[in-house]
Amino acid sequence: MNPAVFAGLIVAVLAATGSGKHKPQAPVASGGVAAALVWFILGPVFMIEIGLLLEALASGDLPSALVALGFSLATAIVLFPWPIARHLLIPRGHVKLAWAVTRLSFWVWRRDVRGGALVAASWAAARQAQRGDPPSPAQLAWIERR
C-alpha cells in the first residue's frame, strides 16, 4: 500500500486530536477510526468484487456473476450502511432492519451509533404510519427498550 496513505492518516489523526497544552473540543471518535480502518480494508476488496462481477457478466458466466454479486452486496452493506438504511429500509418501514444496518454506520454516527440506530428505527416506524400501516405496540416497545 502507498506510504502516503499512512502518512496522511497519521497527520489527520494528529490534527484532530491536537497537540500541546490545548485539549481539542472534539477528539477523533473511536467510531471514526473504526470506519477508516473498514474503508482501508474493505474498500479495495469491494472494488475487486465489482471488477469480478463485471468480468463474469461480460463473459456470460452467470453462476460466477451471482456469487460476485452476493459478495459485493454483503460488502456494500458494511461500507454504505447509512445510505442503505436511509434510502431503502427507512422509507419501506423496516424498523428492526434499519436499526441493525445503522449500527454499522460508524462514519455518519461516529460518537453515537446507538442513537443513530434509534433514529433510524423511529424514523422507519414513522414511515410505516405515513403509509397507513401503523407500527405495532410491540415494535414501539422494542424501540423504547433500545
Short mmCIF file of N, CA and C in Angstrom, two decimals, residues 59-135:
data_model
loop_
_atom_site.label_atom_id
_atom_site.label_comp_id
_atom_site.label_asym_id
_atom_site.label_seq_id
_atom_site.Cartn_x
_atom_site.Cartn_y
_atom_site.Cartn_z
N SER A 59 -18.33 -12.14 -19.59
CA SER A 59 -18.05 -13.47 -20.15
C SER A 59 -19.30 -14.34 -20.21
N GLY A 60 -20.39 -13.90 -19.60
CA GLY A 60 -21.63 -14.66 -19.61
C GLY A 60 -21.67 -15.78 -18.59
N ASP A 61 -20.79 -15.76 -17.62
CA ASP A 61 -20.74 -16.78 -16.57
C ASP A 61 -21.70 -16.39 -15.45
N LEU A 62 -22.94 -16.82 -15.56
CA LEU A 62 -23.98 -16.42 -14.61
C LEU A 62 -23.74 -16.91 -13.18
N PRO A 63 -23.33 -18.16 -12.95
CA PRO A 63 -23.07 -18.58 -11.56
C PRO A 63 -21.99 -17.74 -10.88
N SER A 64 -20.91 -17.45 -11.59
CA SER A 64 -19.86 -16.61 -11.02
C SER A 64 -20.35 -15.19 -10.79
N ALA A 65 -21.19 -14.70 -11.69
CA ALA A 65 -21.75 -13.35 -11.53
C ALA A 65 -22.63 -13.28 -10.29
N LEU A 66 -23.41 -14.32 -10.04
CA LEU A 66 -24.28 -14.33 -8.85
C LEU A 66 -23.46 -14.39 -7.56
N VAL A 67 -22.39 -15.16 -7.57
CA VAL A 67 -21.51 -15.22 -6.39
C VAL A 67 -20.85 -13.87 -6.16
N ALA A 68 -20.34 -13.27 -7.21
CA ALA A 68 -19.71 -11.95 -7.09
C ALA A 68 -20.72 -10.89 -6.65
N LEU A 69 -21.94 -10.99 -7.15
CA LEU A 69 -22.99 -10.05 -6.74
C LEU A 69 -23.30 -10.20 -5.26
N GLY A 70 -23.37 -11.42 -4.78
CA GLY A 70 -23.64 -11.66 -3.36
C GLY A 70 -22.56 -11.08 -2.47
N PHE A 71 -21.29 -11.32 -2.83
CA PHE A 71 -20.20 -10.76 -2.04
C PHE A 71 -20.17 -9.24 -2.13
N SER A 72 -20.47 -8.70 -3.30
CA SER A 72 -20.49 -7.24 -3.47
C SER A 72 -21.59 -6.61 -2.62
N LEU A 73 -22.76 -7.25 -2.58
CA LEU A 73 -23.85 -6.71 -1.76
C LEU A 73 -23.53 -6.77 -0.28
N ALA A 74 -22.93 -7.88 0.16
CA ALA A 74 -22.56 -8.00 1.57
C ALA A 74 -21.53 -6.94 1.96
N THR A 75 -20.56 -6.70 1.09
CA THR A 75 -19.55 -5.69 1.37
C THR A 75 -20.16 -4.29 1.31
N ALA A 76 -21.09 -4.08 0.39
CA ALA A 76 -21.74 -2.76 0.28
C ALA A 76 -22.51 -2.42 1.55
N ILE A 77 -23.12 -3.41 2.18
CA ILE A 77 -23.85 -3.14 3.42
C ILE A 77 -22.90 -2.66 4.51
N VAL A 78 -21.71 -3.21 4.55
CA VAL A 78 -20.72 -2.80 5.55
C VAL A 78 -20.13 -1.43 5.21
N LEU A 79 -19.91 -1.15 3.94
CA LEU A 79 -19.29 0.11 3.54
C LEU A 79 -20.28 1.27 3.48
N PHE A 80 -21.53 1.00 3.14
CA PHE A 80 -22.52 2.07 2.95
C PHE A 80 -23.77 1.83 3.80
N PRO A 81 -23.65 1.63 5.11
CA PRO A 81 -24.83 1.28 5.89
C PRO A 81 -25.86 2.41 5.99
N TRP A 82 -25.40 3.64 6.19
CA TRP A 82 -26.38 4.72 6.34
C TRP A 82 -27.13 5.01 5.04
N PRO A 83 -26.47 5.12 3.88
CA PRO A 83 -27.26 5.32 2.66
C PRO A 83 -28.25 4.18 2.39
N ILE A 84 -27.88 2.96 2.71
CA ILE A 84 -28.79 1.83 2.51
C ILE A 84 -29.98 1.95 3.45
N ALA A 85 -29.72 2.26 4.72
CA ALA A 85 -30.81 2.42 5.68
C ALA A 85 -31.68 3.61 5.30
N ARG A 86 -31.05 4.72 4.94
CA ARG A 86 -31.77 5.97 4.67
C ARG A 86 -32.63 5.90 3.42
N HIS A 87 -32.12 5.27 2.38
CA HIS A 87 -32.83 5.29 1.10
C HIS A 87 -33.61 4.03 0.78
N LEU A 88 -33.31 2.92 1.45
CA LEU A 88 -34.02 1.68 1.15
C LEU A 88 -34.88 1.19 2.32
N LEU A 89 -34.32 1.13 3.51
CA LEU A 89 -35.01 0.49 4.63
C LEU A 89 -35.98 1.41 5.35
N ILE A 90 -35.57 2.63 5.64
CA ILE A 90 -36.45 3.56 6.35
C ILE A 90 -37.70 3.90 5.56
N PRO A 91 -37.61 4.25 4.27
CA PRO A 91 -38.84 4.56 3.53
C PRO A 91 -39.82 3.39 3.45
N ARG A 92 -39.33 2.17 3.53
CA ARG A 92 -40.21 1.00 3.46
C ARG A 92 -40.71 0.57 4.83
N GLY A 93 -40.25 1.24 5.90
CA GLY A 93 -40.74 0.97 7.24
C GLY A 93 -40.16 -0.26 7.90
N HIS A 94 -38.97 -0.67 7.52
CA HIS A 94 -38.31 -1.84 8.12
C HIS A 94 -37.60 -1.41 9.40
N VAL A 95 -38.31 -1.45 10.52
CA VAL A 95 -37.81 -0.90 11.78
C VAL A 95 -36.56 -1.63 12.26
N LYS A 96 -36.64 -2.92 12.46
CA LYS A 96 -35.52 -3.67 13.04
C LYS A 96 -34.34 -3.76 12.08
N LEU A 97 -34.62 -3.90 10.80
CA LEU A 97 -33.54 -3.98 9.82
C LEU A 97 -32.81 -2.63 9.71
N ALA A 98 -33.57 -1.53 9.72
CA ALA A 98 -32.94 -0.21 9.69
C ALA A 98 -32.08 0.01 10.93
N TRP A 99 -32.56 -0.46 12.08
CA TRP A 99 -31.78 -0.34 13.32
C TRP A 99 -30.48 -1.13 13.20
N ALA A 100 -30.58 -2.38 12.71
CA ALA A 100 -29.40 -3.25 12.64
C ALA A 100 -28.37 -2.72 11.65
N VAL A 101 -28.80 -2.27 10.50
CA VAL A 101 -27.86 -1.79 9.49
C VAL A 101 -27.22 -0.47 9.95
N THR A 102 -28.00 0.38 10.59
CA THR A 102 -27.45 1.65 11.06
C THR A 102 -26.43 1.45 12.17
N ARG A 103 -26.49 0.34 12.88
CA ARG A 103 -25.48 0.05 13.90
C ARG A 103 -24.08 -0.10 13.29
N LEU A 104 -24.01 -0.32 11.98
CA LEU A 104 -22.73 -0.41 11.28
C LEU A 104 -22.24 0.95 10.78
N SER A 105 -23.02 1.99 10.99
CA SER A 105 -22.75 3.29 10.39
C SER A 105 -21.84 4.15 11.26
N PHE A 106 -20.59 3.71 11.41
CA PHE A 106 -19.63 4.46 12.22
C PHE A 106 -19.24 5.78 11.58
N TRP A 107 -19.26 5.85 10.28
CA TRP A 107 -18.80 7.06 9.60
C TRP A 107 -19.75 8.22 9.85
N VAL A 108 -21.05 7.97 9.78
CA VAL A 108 -22.03 9.04 9.94
C VAL A 108 -22.32 9.31 11.42
N TRP A 109 -22.47 8.27 12.20
CA TRP A 109 -22.86 8.41 13.61
C TRP A 109 -21.67 8.12 14.52
N ARG A 110 -20.54 8.69 14.28
CA ARG A 110 -19.29 8.37 14.98
C ARG A 110 -19.42 8.24 16.48
N ARG A 111 -19.92 9.24 17.13
CA ARG A 111 -19.96 9.26 18.59
C ARG A 111 -21.20 8.62 19.17
N ASP A 112 -22.21 8.42 18.36
CA ASP A 112 -23.47 7.91 18.90
C ASP A 112 -24.12 6.95 17.91
N VAL A 113 -23.49 5.83 17.68
CA VAL A 113 -24.03 4.84 16.75
C VAL A 113 -25.34 4.28 17.28
N ARG A 114 -25.42 4.06 18.58
CA ARG A 114 -26.67 3.54 19.17
C ARG A 114 -27.80 4.54 18.99
N GLY A 115 -27.50 5.81 19.19
CA GLY A 115 -28.52 6.84 18.99
C GLY A 115 -28.94 6.93 17.53
N GLY A 116 -27.98 6.81 16.63
CA GLY A 116 -28.31 6.83 15.21
C GLY A 116 -29.19 5.67 14.81
N ALA A 117 -28.93 4.50 15.41
CA ALA A 117 -29.77 3.34 15.13
C ALA A 117 -31.19 3.57 15.64
N LEU A 118 -31.31 4.22 16.78
CA LEU A 118 -32.65 4.53 17.30
C LEU A 118 -33.36 5.55 16.43
N VAL A 119 -32.62 6.52 15.91
CA VAL A 119 -33.21 7.48 14.97
C VAL A 119 -33.74 6.74 13.74
N ALA A 120 -32.94 5.83 13.21
CA ALA A 120 -33.36 5.08 12.02
C ALA A 120 -34.59 4.23 12.31
N ALA A 121 -34.61 3.54 13.46
CA ALA A 121 -35.76 2.69 13.80
C ALA A 121 -37.01 3.54 14.01
N SER A 122 -36.87 4.66 14.70
CA SER A 122 -38.02 5.54 14.93
C SER A 122 -38.53 6.14 13.64
N TRP A 123 -37.61 6.53 12.80
CA TRP A 123 -37.98 7.10 11.50
C TRP A 123 -38.70 6.07 10.65
N ALA A 124 -38.22 4.84 10.66
CA ALA A 124 -38.89 3.77 9.91
C ALA A 124 -40.29 3.52 10.45
N ALA A 125 -40.45 3.57 11.78
CA ALA A 125 -41.78 3.41 12.38
C ALA A 125 -42.70 4.55 11.95
N ALA A 126 -42.16 5.76 11.91
CA ALA A 126 -42.97 6.90 11.46
C ALA A 126 -43.36 6.75 9.99
N ARG A 127 -42.47 6.20 9.19
CA ARG A 127 -42.79 5.99 7.78
C ARG A 127 -43.87 4.91 7.61
N GLN A 128 -43.84 3.92 8.50
CA GLN A 128 -44.91 2.91 8.48
C GLN A 128 -46.26 3.59 8.71
N ALA A 129 -46.31 4.49 9.68
CA ALA A 129 -47.56 5.19 9.99
C ALA A 129 -48.00 6.07 8.84
N GLN A 130 -47.07 6.71 8.14
CA GLN A 130 -47.41 7.55 6.99
C GLN A 130 -48.00 6.73 5.85
N ARG A 131 -47.56 5.49 5.72
CA ARG A 131 -48.07 4.63 4.66
C ARG A 131 -49.42 4.03 5.01
N GLY A 132 -49.92 4.30 6.19
CA GLY A 132 -51.21 3.76 6.59
C GLY A 132 -51.11 2.44 7.33
N ASP A 133 -49.92 1.99 7.65
CA ASP A 133 -49.70 0.74 8.37
C ASP A 133 -48.98 1.08 9.67
N PRO A 134 -49.70 1.54 10.68
CA PRO A 134 -49.03 1.99 11.91
C PRO A 134 -48.25 0.87 12.56
N PRO A 135 -47.13 1.23 13.20
CA PRO A 135 -46.33 0.20 13.86
C PRO A 135 -47.09 -0.42 15.02
#
